[in-house]
XYZ file of C-alpha atoms in Angstrom:
600
model
C -22.068 3.879 -27.402
C -22.055 0.229 -28.844
C -23.113 -1.352 -32.246
C -27.321 -1.524 -31.927
C -27.292 -4.197 -34.494
C -24.869 -6.373 -32.671
C -25.009 -9.860 -32.453
C -24.525 -11.376 -29.184
C -25.244 -15.421 -27.848
C -28.285 -15.126 -25.698
C -26.603 -17.162 -23.119
C -23.944 -14.289 -22.477
C -26.633 -11.625 -22.553
C -28.242 -10.636 -18.919
C -31.895 -11.026 -17.971
C -32.255 -7.401 -18.017
C -30.787 -7.110 -21.861
C -33.165 -9.487 -22.975
C -35.773 -8.116 -21.038
C -34.867 -4.721 -23.243
C -34.322 -5.985 -26.495
C -36.721 -8.785 -26.745
C -40.003 -8.864 -29.367
C -42.760 -11.098 -28.260
C -43.232 -13.573 -31.097
C -44.949 -16.293 -29.075
C -48.036 -15.207 -31.032
C -46.372 -16.802 -34.247
C -45.427 -19.933 -31.991
C -48.138 -20.495 -29.241
C -47.667 -23.744 -28.713
C -44.346 -23.195 -27.546
C -46.220 -22.375 -24.003
C -48.489 -24.960 -24.333
C -47.544 -27.542 -21.392
C -46.752 -30.085 -23.574
C -43.183 -31.395 -24.814
C -42.295 -29.439 -27.737
C -39.498 -29.760 -30.315
C -38.401 -26.326 -31.663
C -36.633 -26.615 -35.125
C -34.487 -23.726 -36.769
C -31.296 -22.957 -38.193
C -28.587 -21.262 -36.506
C -29.510 -17.712 -35.792
C -33.702 -17.640 -35.803
C -33.920 -16.766 -32.136
C -34.617 -20.142 -30.638
C -32.390 -19.488 -27.622
C -33.392 -15.992 -27.128
C -37.073 -17.599 -26.951
C -36.016 -19.743 -24.222
C -34.082 -17.446 -22.286
C -37.186 -14.975 -22.231
C -39.302 -17.489 -20.485
C -36.912 -18.020 -17.637
C -38.495 -16.455 -14.436
C -35.208 -13.823 -13.858
C -36.222 -12.359 -17.809
C -39.949 -12.101 -16.754
C -39.210 -10.255 -13.559
C -37.033 -7.874 -15.299
C -39.490 -7.321 -17.719
C -42.194 -6.784 -15.384
C -44.590 -9.542 -16.210
C -44.861 -10.510 -12.981
C -43.830 -9.047 -9.564
C -43.218 -12.644 -8.133
C -41.731 -15.553 -9.843
C -44.651 -17.723 -8.070
C -47.459 -15.805 -10.129
C -45.681 -17.360 -13.541
C -47.775 -19.753 -15.554
C -44.843 -22.331 -15.603
C -41.375 -22.063 -13.908
C -38.772 -22.165 -17.164
C -34.953 -23.318 -16.680
C -32.790 -23.067 -19.898
C -30.327 -25.599 -20.251
C -27.964 -25.370 -23.200
C -26.297 -28.664 -24.513
C -24.030 -26.862 -26.603
C -21.602 -26.007 -23.238
C -21.958 -29.364 -22.012
C -19.358 -32.186 -22.654
C -21.311 -35.161 -24.245
C -19.211 -36.221 -26.645
C -17.375 -37.912 -24.176
C -15.353 -40.877 -26.388
C -14.975 -43.470 -23.283
C -18.766 -42.890 -22.842
C -19.484 -44.255 -26.229
C -17.623 -47.042 -26.002
C -19.848 -48.715 -23.403
C -22.695 -50.979 -25.029
C -26.036 -51.863 -23.653
C -27.459 -51.440 -20.074
C -23.879 -49.706 -18.694
C -24.298 -47.408 -21.858
C -28.339 -46.224 -21.382
C -27.531 -45.759 -17.291
C -24.411 -43.940 -17.578
C -25.883 -41.715 -20.348
C -29.157 -41.053 -18.420
C -27.080 -40.274 -15.634
C -24.516 -37.962 -16.760
C -27.561 -35.870 -18.846
C -29.667 -35.856 -15.786
C -26.566 -33.945 -13.416
C -26.553 -31.642 -16.366
C -29.995 -30.782 -15.394
C -30.054 -30.701 -11.969
C -26.927 -28.448 -11.967
C -28.958 -26.047 -13.985
C -32.113 -26.640 -11.847
C -30.245 -25.743 -8.616
C -28.160 -22.323 -10.296
C -31.637 -21.593 -11.135
C -33.423 -21.782 -7.777
C -30.271 -20.206 -6.053
C -31.059 -17.003 -8.448
C -34.873 -17.146 -7.632
C -34.202 -17.383 -3.319
C -32.205 -14.432 -4.100
C -34.257 -12.256 -6.041
C -37.223 -13.288 -3.683
C -35.241 -12.638 -0.325
C -34.600 -9.042 -1.649
C -38.759 -8.968 -1.130
C -38.749 -10.828 1.959
C -35.612 -11.098 3.976
C -37.526 -12.120 7.137
C -38.080 -15.694 6.208
C -35.844 -18.931 4.960
C -38.576 -19.190 1.822
C -38.321 -22.824 2.408
C -34.488 -23.389 0.992
C -33.797 -25.279 4.613
C -36.382 -27.910 4.142
C -35.522 -27.984 0.529
C -32.041 -28.292 0.879
C -32.443 -31.262 3.713
C -35.351 -33.012 1.296
C -32.828 -32.588 -1.767
C -30.174 -34.148 0.392
C -32.666 -37.151 1.277
C -33.001 -37.896 -2.333
C -29.507 -37.712 -3.299
C -28.943 -40.057 -0.640
C -31.438 -42.473 -1.683
C -30.021 -42.124 -4.991
C -26.482 -43.772 -3.851
C -24.509 -40.138 -3.007
C -22.515 -40.561 0.562
C -21.850 -36.955 1.541
C -23.133 -35.799 4.473
C -26.101 -33.263 3.889
C -26.785 -32.788 7.567
C -23.770 -30.737 7.821
C -24.497 -28.140 5.007
C -23.609 -25.069 5.736
C -26.261 -22.414 7.796
C -26.588 -20.005 4.956
C -28.841 -20.134 1.848
C -25.778 -18.911 -0.581
C -23.067 -21.273 0.935
C -25.630 -23.899 1.168
C -26.318 -23.931 -2.718
C -23.073 -23.638 -3.608
C -21.952 -26.787 -1.559
C -25.168 -28.722 -3.333
C -23.838 -27.768 -6.513
C -20.382 -28.959 -5.292
C -21.726 -32.266 -4.394
C -23.444 -32.855 -7.919
C -20.578 -31.635 -10.026
C -18.500 -34.183 -7.742
C -20.681 -37.023 -9.380
C -20.148 -35.881 -12.853
C -16.485 -35.898 -12.053
C -16.818 -39.640 -10.551
C -18.785 -40.987 -13.516
C -15.878 -39.320 -16.235
C -13.154 -40.670 -13.937
C -14.989 -44.184 -14.119
C -14.796 -43.873 -17.498
C -11.421 -43.053 -18.245
C -10.651 -46.264 -15.889
C -12.348 -48.459 -18.164
C -9.908 -46.945 -20.482
C -7.111 -48.317 -19.247
C -8.466 -51.433 -18.074
C -9.049 -55.088 -19.188
C -11.214 -56.392 -16.451
C -14.715 -55.649 -15.555
C -14.347 -52.430 -13.215
C -17.527 -52.026 -10.859
C -19.008 -48.661 -10.929
C -19.961 -47.702 -7.092
C -21.306 -44.156 -7.593
C -24.757 -42.661 -7.999
C -26.794 -43.152 -10.198
C -29.709 -40.352 -11.521
C -32.714 -41.401 -13.468
C -35.595 -39.179 -15.252
C -38.229 -41.258 -12.992
C -36.463 -41.631 -9.519
C -34.363 -38.860 -9.290
C -35.385 -36.198 -11.603
C -39.491 -36.011 -11.353
C -39.374 -36.380 -7.557
C -36.751 -33.324 -7.798
C -39.031 -31.858 -9.715
C -41.756 -32.312 -7.177
C -39.651 -30.639 -4.097
C -39.060 -27.554 -6.599
C -43.037 -27.040 -7.608
C -43.799 -27.154 -3.788
C -41.533 -24.496 -3.220
C -43.109 -20.872 -1.979
C -40.964 -18.967 -4.771
C -41.624 -20.867 -7.491
C -45.471 -21.246 -9.420
C -47.830 -24.151 -8.878
C -47.730 -25.155 -12.270
C -45.416 -27.734 -14.514
C -41.377 -26.950 -15.051
C -39.981 -26.357 -18.777
C -37.188 -27.973 -18.685
C -35.565 -26.365 -21.975
C -32.858 -27.981 -23.302
C -30.949 -26.093 -26.259
C -29.546 -27.288 -29.263
C -30.277 -31.039 -28.400
C -28.860 -32.069 -31.897
C -25.728 -31.467 -30.184
C -26.346 -34.760 -28.167
C -25.042 -38.383 -29.342
C -27.763 -39.881 -31.341
C -27.694 -42.441 -28.454
C -28.261 -39.529 -26.031
C -30.789 -38.369 -28.079
C -32.579 -41.915 -27.366
C -32.594 -41.440 -23.646
C -33.888 -38.028 -24.017
C -36.760 -39.303 -26.678
C -37.405 -41.979 -23.328
C -38.115 -38.867 -21.627
C -40.288 -37.230 -24.146
C -42.465 -40.706 -24.645
C -43.284 -40.692 -20.551
C -46.005 -37.776 -20.824
C -45.070 -36.365 -17.591
C -46.123 -33.020 -18.655
C -48.420 -32.404 -15.769
C -44.713 -31.826 -14.011
C -41.984 -31.542 -16.639
C -42.819 -29.920 -20.145
C -39.528 -30.730 -22.327
C -38.742 -27.685 -24.856
C -36.074 -28.932 -26.626
C -34.473 -27.166 -30.104
C -32.538 -28.087 -32.749
C -30.699 -27.054 -35.660
C -32.153 -29.601 -38.096
C -29.735 -32.052 -37.172
C -31.437 -34.235 -34.531
C -30.660 -38.111 -35.482
C -33.548 -39.902 -34.340
C -36.917 -40.163 -33.006
C -36.210 -43.459 -31.574
C -36.524 -44.381 -27.194
C -34.041 -46.617 -25.775
C -36.486 -49.177 -26.107
C -36.398 -48.617 -29.862
C -40.015 -47.794 -29.682
C -40.617 -44.481 -32.259
C -42.119 -40.961 -30.164
C -44.440 -39.825 -32.383
C -46.210 -36.392 -32.954
C -48.815 -34.871 -31.809
C -49.388 -38.084 -29.446
C -46.102 -37.705 -27.680
C -44.980 -34.087 -29.051
C -45.617 -30.996 -30.672
C -43.453 -29.937 -33.552
C -42.828 -26.529 -34.638
C -40.332 -25.397 -37.566
C -39.553 -21.499 -37.518
C -37.899 -22.112 -40.800
C -41.162 -23.097 -42.298
C -43.109 -20.608 -40.529
C -41.123 -18.260 -41.615
C -40.692 -18.662 -45.056
C -44.335 -19.212 -46.288
C -47.352 -17.564 -45.588
C -45.804 -16.059 -42.653
C -43.400 -13.973 -44.427
C -44.894 -11.019 -44.459
C -45.671 -11.224 -40.744
C -41.923 -11.976 -40.336
C -41.264 -8.803 -41.848
C -43.454 -6.833 -39.223
C -41.491 -8.986 -36.427
C -38.177 -7.669 -38.058
C -39.407 -4.012 -38.055
C -40.173 -4.319 -34.013
C -36.700 -6.027 -33.307
C -34.994 -2.944 -35.469
C -37.020 -0.194 -34.270
C -36.474 -1.139 -30.421
C -33.028 -1.412 -31.220
C -32.769 2.028 -32.530
C -34.665 3.646 -29.850
C -32.577 1.960 -27.140
C -29.330 3.274 -28.333
C -30.613 6.808 -29.404
C -31.523 6.803 -32.610
C -34.879 8.978 -33.718
C -34.894 7.028 -37.027
C -37.275 4.600 -38.526
C -36.188 1.658 -39.560
C -37.193 2.257 -43.404
C -35.232 5.584 -42.533
C -32.351 3.912 -41.228
C -31.627 1.802 -44.315
C -33.405 3.898 -47.240
C -33.845 2.317 -50.588
C -31.952 3.377 -53.725
C -34.147 6.112 -55.061
C -32.749 5.963 -59.129
C -33.928 2.328 -58.945
C -37.114 2.792 -57.094
C -37.839 5.604 -59.899
C -36.595 2.692 -62.573
C -38.879 0.203 -61.120
C -41.700 2.664 -61.163
C -41.384 3.207 -64.470
C -41.215 -0.662 -65.662
C -44.317 -0.743 -63.569
C -46.377 2.013 -65.740
C -45.218 0.432 -68.792
C -46.691 -3.274 -67.346
C -49.445 -1.509 -66.351
C -50.264 -0.001 -70.095
C -49.389 -3.357 -71.715
C -52.043 -5.178 -69.507
C -54.615 -2.142 -70.278
C -54.204 -2.860 -73.967
C -55.529 -6.616 -73.450
C -52.036 -7.954 -73.876
C -51.732 -9.032 -69.992
C -51.046 -12.183 -68.768
C -53.193 -12.342 -65.314
C -56.225 -11.581 -64.317
C -55.683 -8.472 -62.468
C -53.287 -5.858 -63.478
C -51.524 -5.600 -59.898
C -50.408 -9.243 -60.592
C -48.970 -8.375 -63.307
C -47.112 -5.820 -61.823
C -45.925 -7.661 -59.037
C -44.836 -10.546 -61.361
C -42.725 -8.505 -64.216
C -41.350 -5.369 -62.566
C -38.384 -6.008 -60.977
C -38.024 -8.445 -64.188
C -38.427 -5.955 -66.961
C -36.271 -2.972 -64.464
C -33.187 -5.943 -64.399
C -33.552 -6.860 -68.011
C -33.121 -3.271 -68.613
C -30.106 -2.926 -66.875
C -28.749 -5.647 -69.348
C -28.863 -2.861 -72.405
C -25.430 -2.448 -73.977
C -23.521 0.988 -72.323
C -25.307 0.837 -69.157
C -23.064 0.574 -65.758
C -25.738 0.538 -63.312
C -26.551 -2.297 -61.468
C -29.411 -3.905 -59.085
C -29.311 -2.557 -55.585
C -30.256 -4.327 -52.783
C -30.452 -1.607 -50.617
C -33.602 -0.616 -48.562
C -34.913 -2.149 -45.203
C -37.456 -4.539 -47.001
C -34.807 -5.939 -49.040
C -32.623 -6.944 -46.037
C -35.917 -8.247 -44.619
C -36.225 -10.315 -47.712
C -32.580 -11.341 -47.886
C -32.795 -11.874 -44.480
C -34.810 -15.246 -45.459
C -37.162 -15.847 -42.101
C -33.509 -15.663 -39.940
C -33.381 -12.580 -37.831
C -29.437 -13.175 -37.791
C -29.364 -12.739 -40.927
C -30.278 -9.431 -40.723
C -28.689 -7.943 -37.946
C -25.283 -9.352 -38.942
C -25.234 -7.373 -42.230
C -26.400 -4.431 -40.291
C -23.974 -4.898 -37.734
C -21.324 -4.367 -40.512
C -22.653 -1.440 -42.293
C -22.953 0.340 -38.949
C -19.384 -0.388 -38.268
C -18.217 0.582 -42.062
C -20.372 4.289 -41.720
C -18.456 4.474 -37.941
C -14.961 3.844 -39.540
C -15.819 6.607 -42.341
C -16.763 8.945 -40.208
C -15.501 8.372 -36.953
C -18.248 9.820 -35.019
C -21.295 7.806 -33.982
C -23.604 10.874 -33.307
C -23.455 11.565 -36.816
C -25.293 8.769 -38.025
C -28.480 9.197 -39.180
C -29.010 6.594 -42.092
C -26.612 3.532 -43.646
C -25.576 5.022 -47.280
C -26.731 3.331 -50.203
C -23.316 1.650 -51.585
C -22.373 0.823 -47.792
C -25.767 -1.287 -47.652
C -25.345 -2.553 -51.313
C -21.262 -3.525 -50.735
C -22.079 -5.176 -47.544
C -24.407 -7.478 -48.676
C -22.834 -8.268 -51.902
C -19.750 -9.490 -50.075
C -22.026 -11.069 -47.284
C -23.527 -13.483 -49.818
C -20.557 -14.520 -51.534
C -19.381 -15.300 -48.378
C -22.181 -17.528 -47.923
C -21.744 -19.171 -51.070
C -17.704 -19.352 -51.648
C -15.925 -18.588 -48.267
C -18.330 -20.450 -45.780
C -18.636 -23.188 -48.192
C -14.982 -23.743 -49.055
C -14.704 -23.688 -45.164
C -17.552 -26.162 -45.051
C -16.086 -28.545 -47.758
C -12.903 -28.943 -45.933
C -14.268 -29.624 -43.026
C -15.654 -32.493 -44.084
C -12.521 -33.739 -46.214
C -10.259 -36.567 -44.414
C -8.920 -39.462 -45.092
C -11.869 -41.908 -44.087
C -14.006 -43.341 -46.517
C -16.805 -41.722 -44.406
C -15.507 -38.476 -44.263
C -14.610 -38.853 -48.253
C -18.365 -39.335 -48.747
C -19.261 -36.041 -46.914
C -16.783 -34.147 -48.943
C -18.561 -35.858 -52.004
C -22.009 -34.760 -51.096
C -20.725 -31.190 -50.321
C -19.701 -30.807 -53.833
C -22.644 -32.015 -55.304
C -24.676 -29.663 -52.897
C -22.456 -26.771 -53.987
C -23.714 -27.976 -57.668
C -26.988 -28.104 -56.958
C -26.682 -24.418 -55.585
C -25.390 -23.362 -58.799
C -27.734 -25.037 -60.935
C -30.600 -23.876 -59.241
C -29.533 -20.095 -58.599
C -27.935 -19.761 -62.812
C -31.503 -20.998 -63.574
C -33.547 -18.964 -61.740
C -31.383 -15.827 -62.818
C -32.192 -17.349 -66.556
C -36.100 -17.505 -65.654
C -35.964 -13.865 -64.414
C -34.480 -12.427 -67.369
C -36.625 -14.188 -69.975
C -40.256 -13.560 -71.167
C -41.697 -16.295 -69.877
C -45.515 -16.130 -68.013
C -43.565 -17.193 -64.779
C -39.962 -15.729 -64.489
C -39.404 -15.174 -60.215
C -38.558 -19.167 -59.177
C -37.271 -19.326 -55.680
C -37.908 -22.644 -54.818
C -38.188 -26.226 -56.609
C -40.596 -29.240 -55.936
C -39.667 -32.860 -56.908
C -42.314 -34.382 -59.001
C -41.674 -37.842 -57.553
C -39.735 -39.190 -54.479
C -35.951 -39.214 -54.837
C -33.252 -41.599 -54.381
C -31.208 -41.821 -50.754
C -27.903 -40.191 -52.088
C -30.223 -37.272 -53.690
C -32.003 -37.040 -50.592
C -28.858 -36.782 -48.475
C -27.890 -33.739 -50.323
C -31.246 -32.185 -49.971
C -31.026 -32.563 -46.275
C -27.600 -31.621 -45.608
C -28.406 -28.373 -47.730
C -31.243 -27.894 -44.582
C -28.723 -28.487 -42.050
C -26.307 -25.912 -43.191
C -29.171 -23.523 -44.317
C -28.902 -23.136 -47.708
C -32.553 -24.708 -48.293
C -35.463 -24.568 -46.200
C -38.181 -27.334 -46.821
C -41.976 -26.534 -46.518
C -44.852 -28.015 -48.573
C -47.360 -27.553 -51.379
C -50.658 -29.071 -51.886
C -50.904 -31.188 -54.751
C -53.092 -30.173 -57.559
C -54.938 -33.329 -57.284
C -56.273 -31.856 -53.812
C -55.003 -35.116 -52.130
C -51.716 -34.741 -49.995
C -49.267 -32.799 -50.032
C -45.760 -32.273 -52.042
C -42.174 -31.266 -50.520
C -41.036 -28.234 -51.477
C -37.531 -26.318 -51.326
C -37.107 -23.269 -51.284
C -33.596 -21.256 -51.744
C -32.188 -19.070 -49.042
C -32.622 -15.657 -49.888
C -29.255 -14.512 -48.549
C -28.092 -16.283 -51.965
C -30.392 -13.644 -54.067
C -27.532 -10.942 -54.197
C -24.544 -13.741 -55.244
C -26.927 -15.251 -58.452
C -28.561 -11.295 -59.026
C -32.326 -13.109 -58.041
C -35.071 -11.007 -56.811
C -35.407 -11.686 -53.004
C -38.980 -10.575 -52.806
C -41.641 -12.880 -51.370
C -43.747 -14.090 -54.271
C -42.166 -16.890 -56.455
C -43.589 -19.321 -58.710
C -42.201 -23.447 -57.718
C -40.677 -25.114 -60.311
C -41.177 -28.746 -60.520
C -38.122 -31.046 -61.551
C -37.715 -34.897 -61.911
C -35.619 -36.918 -59.876
C -33.527 -37.244 -63.005
C -32.786 -33.712 -63.389
C -31.727 -33.270 -59.799
C -29.395 -36.197 -59.971
C -28.066 -33.874 -63.113
C -27.859 -30.354 -61.174
C -26.127 -31.875 -58.569
C -23.306 -33.314 -61.185
C -23.002 -31.140 -63.712
C -24.725 -27.213 -63.097
C -24.156 -26.103 -67.015
C -25.318 -29.109 -69.017
C -28.369 -28.886 -66.248
C -29.590 -25.327 -67.154
C -28.744 -26.011 -70.596
C -31.489 -28.944 -70.589
C -33.798 -28.008 -68.405
C -34.114 -24.075 -68.616
C -33.420 -23.762 -72.503
C -35.830 -26.304 -73.454
C -38.833 -25.095 -71.303
C -37.449 -21.321 -73.113
C -38.350 -22.916 -76.451
C -41.633 -24.625 -74.917
C -43.205 -20.994 -73.135
C -45.046 -18.119 -74.524
C -43.335 -14.787 -74.534
C -45.732 -12.946 -72.804
C -43.445 -9.920 -71.723
C -41.457 -7.908 -73.830
C -38.300 -5.599 -73.203
C -39.049 -2.159 -71.820
C -36.581 0.679 -73.188
C -36.295 2.777 -70.287
C -34.012 6.042 -70.786
C -30.431 6.116 -69.636
C -31.108 8.767 -66.616
C -34.252 6.502 -65.363
């Protein structure tokens, strides 16, 4: 038996594995299925690649969504960008038309190879049903060869192998040969001061990819519907090649090709080769997974994680529910219940803050319980164990649930030595793993990021400075939010902040870096005046155990001036002292300390 919570890259999973483990989340992102160009944004681990791979014909067939691929409403082809070598230093030395033509050719070659691999797999699966016909592969090979010849390839396509398997192997070999020819040409340029003519084929979106797509759509084994070219992790492309991809988006060829492009919040430009701007919703739609799962959709995200975990437990033979497998700390549950009853009594005496009793309970029970743990002679600490707490801490990123869960499982197996005896994860192991995992995010991982950004050039020194300013920002708000949580203020549970005015470019760069690395999420909130929206920055709840914060969904939004933000990035202690101490002096003490008994 394997670890039911192990995290594997979707590229390494078979179609059968994905069909078995995937939970349908497309109700949360319906526009991803629409026949239009779409950018899907999300930090690493939010499930972008899994969604794309689930749309592939092989997975749809394995999941028994259709009996034949031709019945699908689209033909999806997953094209991972991360594995391709687009950072060719030789290519980046080129300028003008030579760069644009060669970079588009290299990108198009990568797409064509994945189209051929997908078709080869589709023909193989279809042939299992109808083995008496060639299913159109011979005519496709002939027409594809003619298209290649018209683009400048000199190979003799008439002499292709008579078997389908060998024919597709030869076609892929010819296309890979064109990629190799391009890279050899670029290397020649490195060692030559003279102009070197380019004498190989050039593939373009209009003159090669679109005609190829028409051939694919015309096959009997494919649906008569648009092809979804799903370019995964496109922010790994160099900025100028992203302009090439944006140019493809600007063509609006969605009746034939729909580009589904994922990014990890590092996409550098929205300009085309002609330097025009592509815009939403005219040219494309845009989805941000982090925004969906860290705002109003947070409760729905809980349901999605519950389905994922339940399915994994069932697949691996466990009878427990997610709540049973990751139990709460019962002693803490009793303490929180006592705090809630005291707050209810306080409200019923007319001393409450909210207009509803349940609102006061929601706002203050965790705060009052945490304050009770600060009483001298008490040694117990706040526990983050329990399925709901783990979902909250995962902060809208499914991998942030699975990774600590996998560690917990391995630790229990290591202690007991027998997987069959596991029915739940003990409280102490949950707490220890979550605390270590949170520390890694703030300490170990952050130190690694700073070292990665360090260097000898002015540019890398600037990046290193940004990293240090970001760490100061997190320490400032982490400690400040903790101070608020233990106060008697009417508002205590903060996990987000909102700049009152537009910040300067230097501050914005640090905020953008925090979003890129997943320490903050960007959202928006309506202005009190009712016109427009303000930008909101939400702290990743994975940091809650490190700063001893309440990770649950409800939290107030803290307004900060640009001056305070700048101070937070330079001097955390002074920021907390100036920002939070002054607020404490000006706030009313609506709450009071609850005296819980030691045995509670």
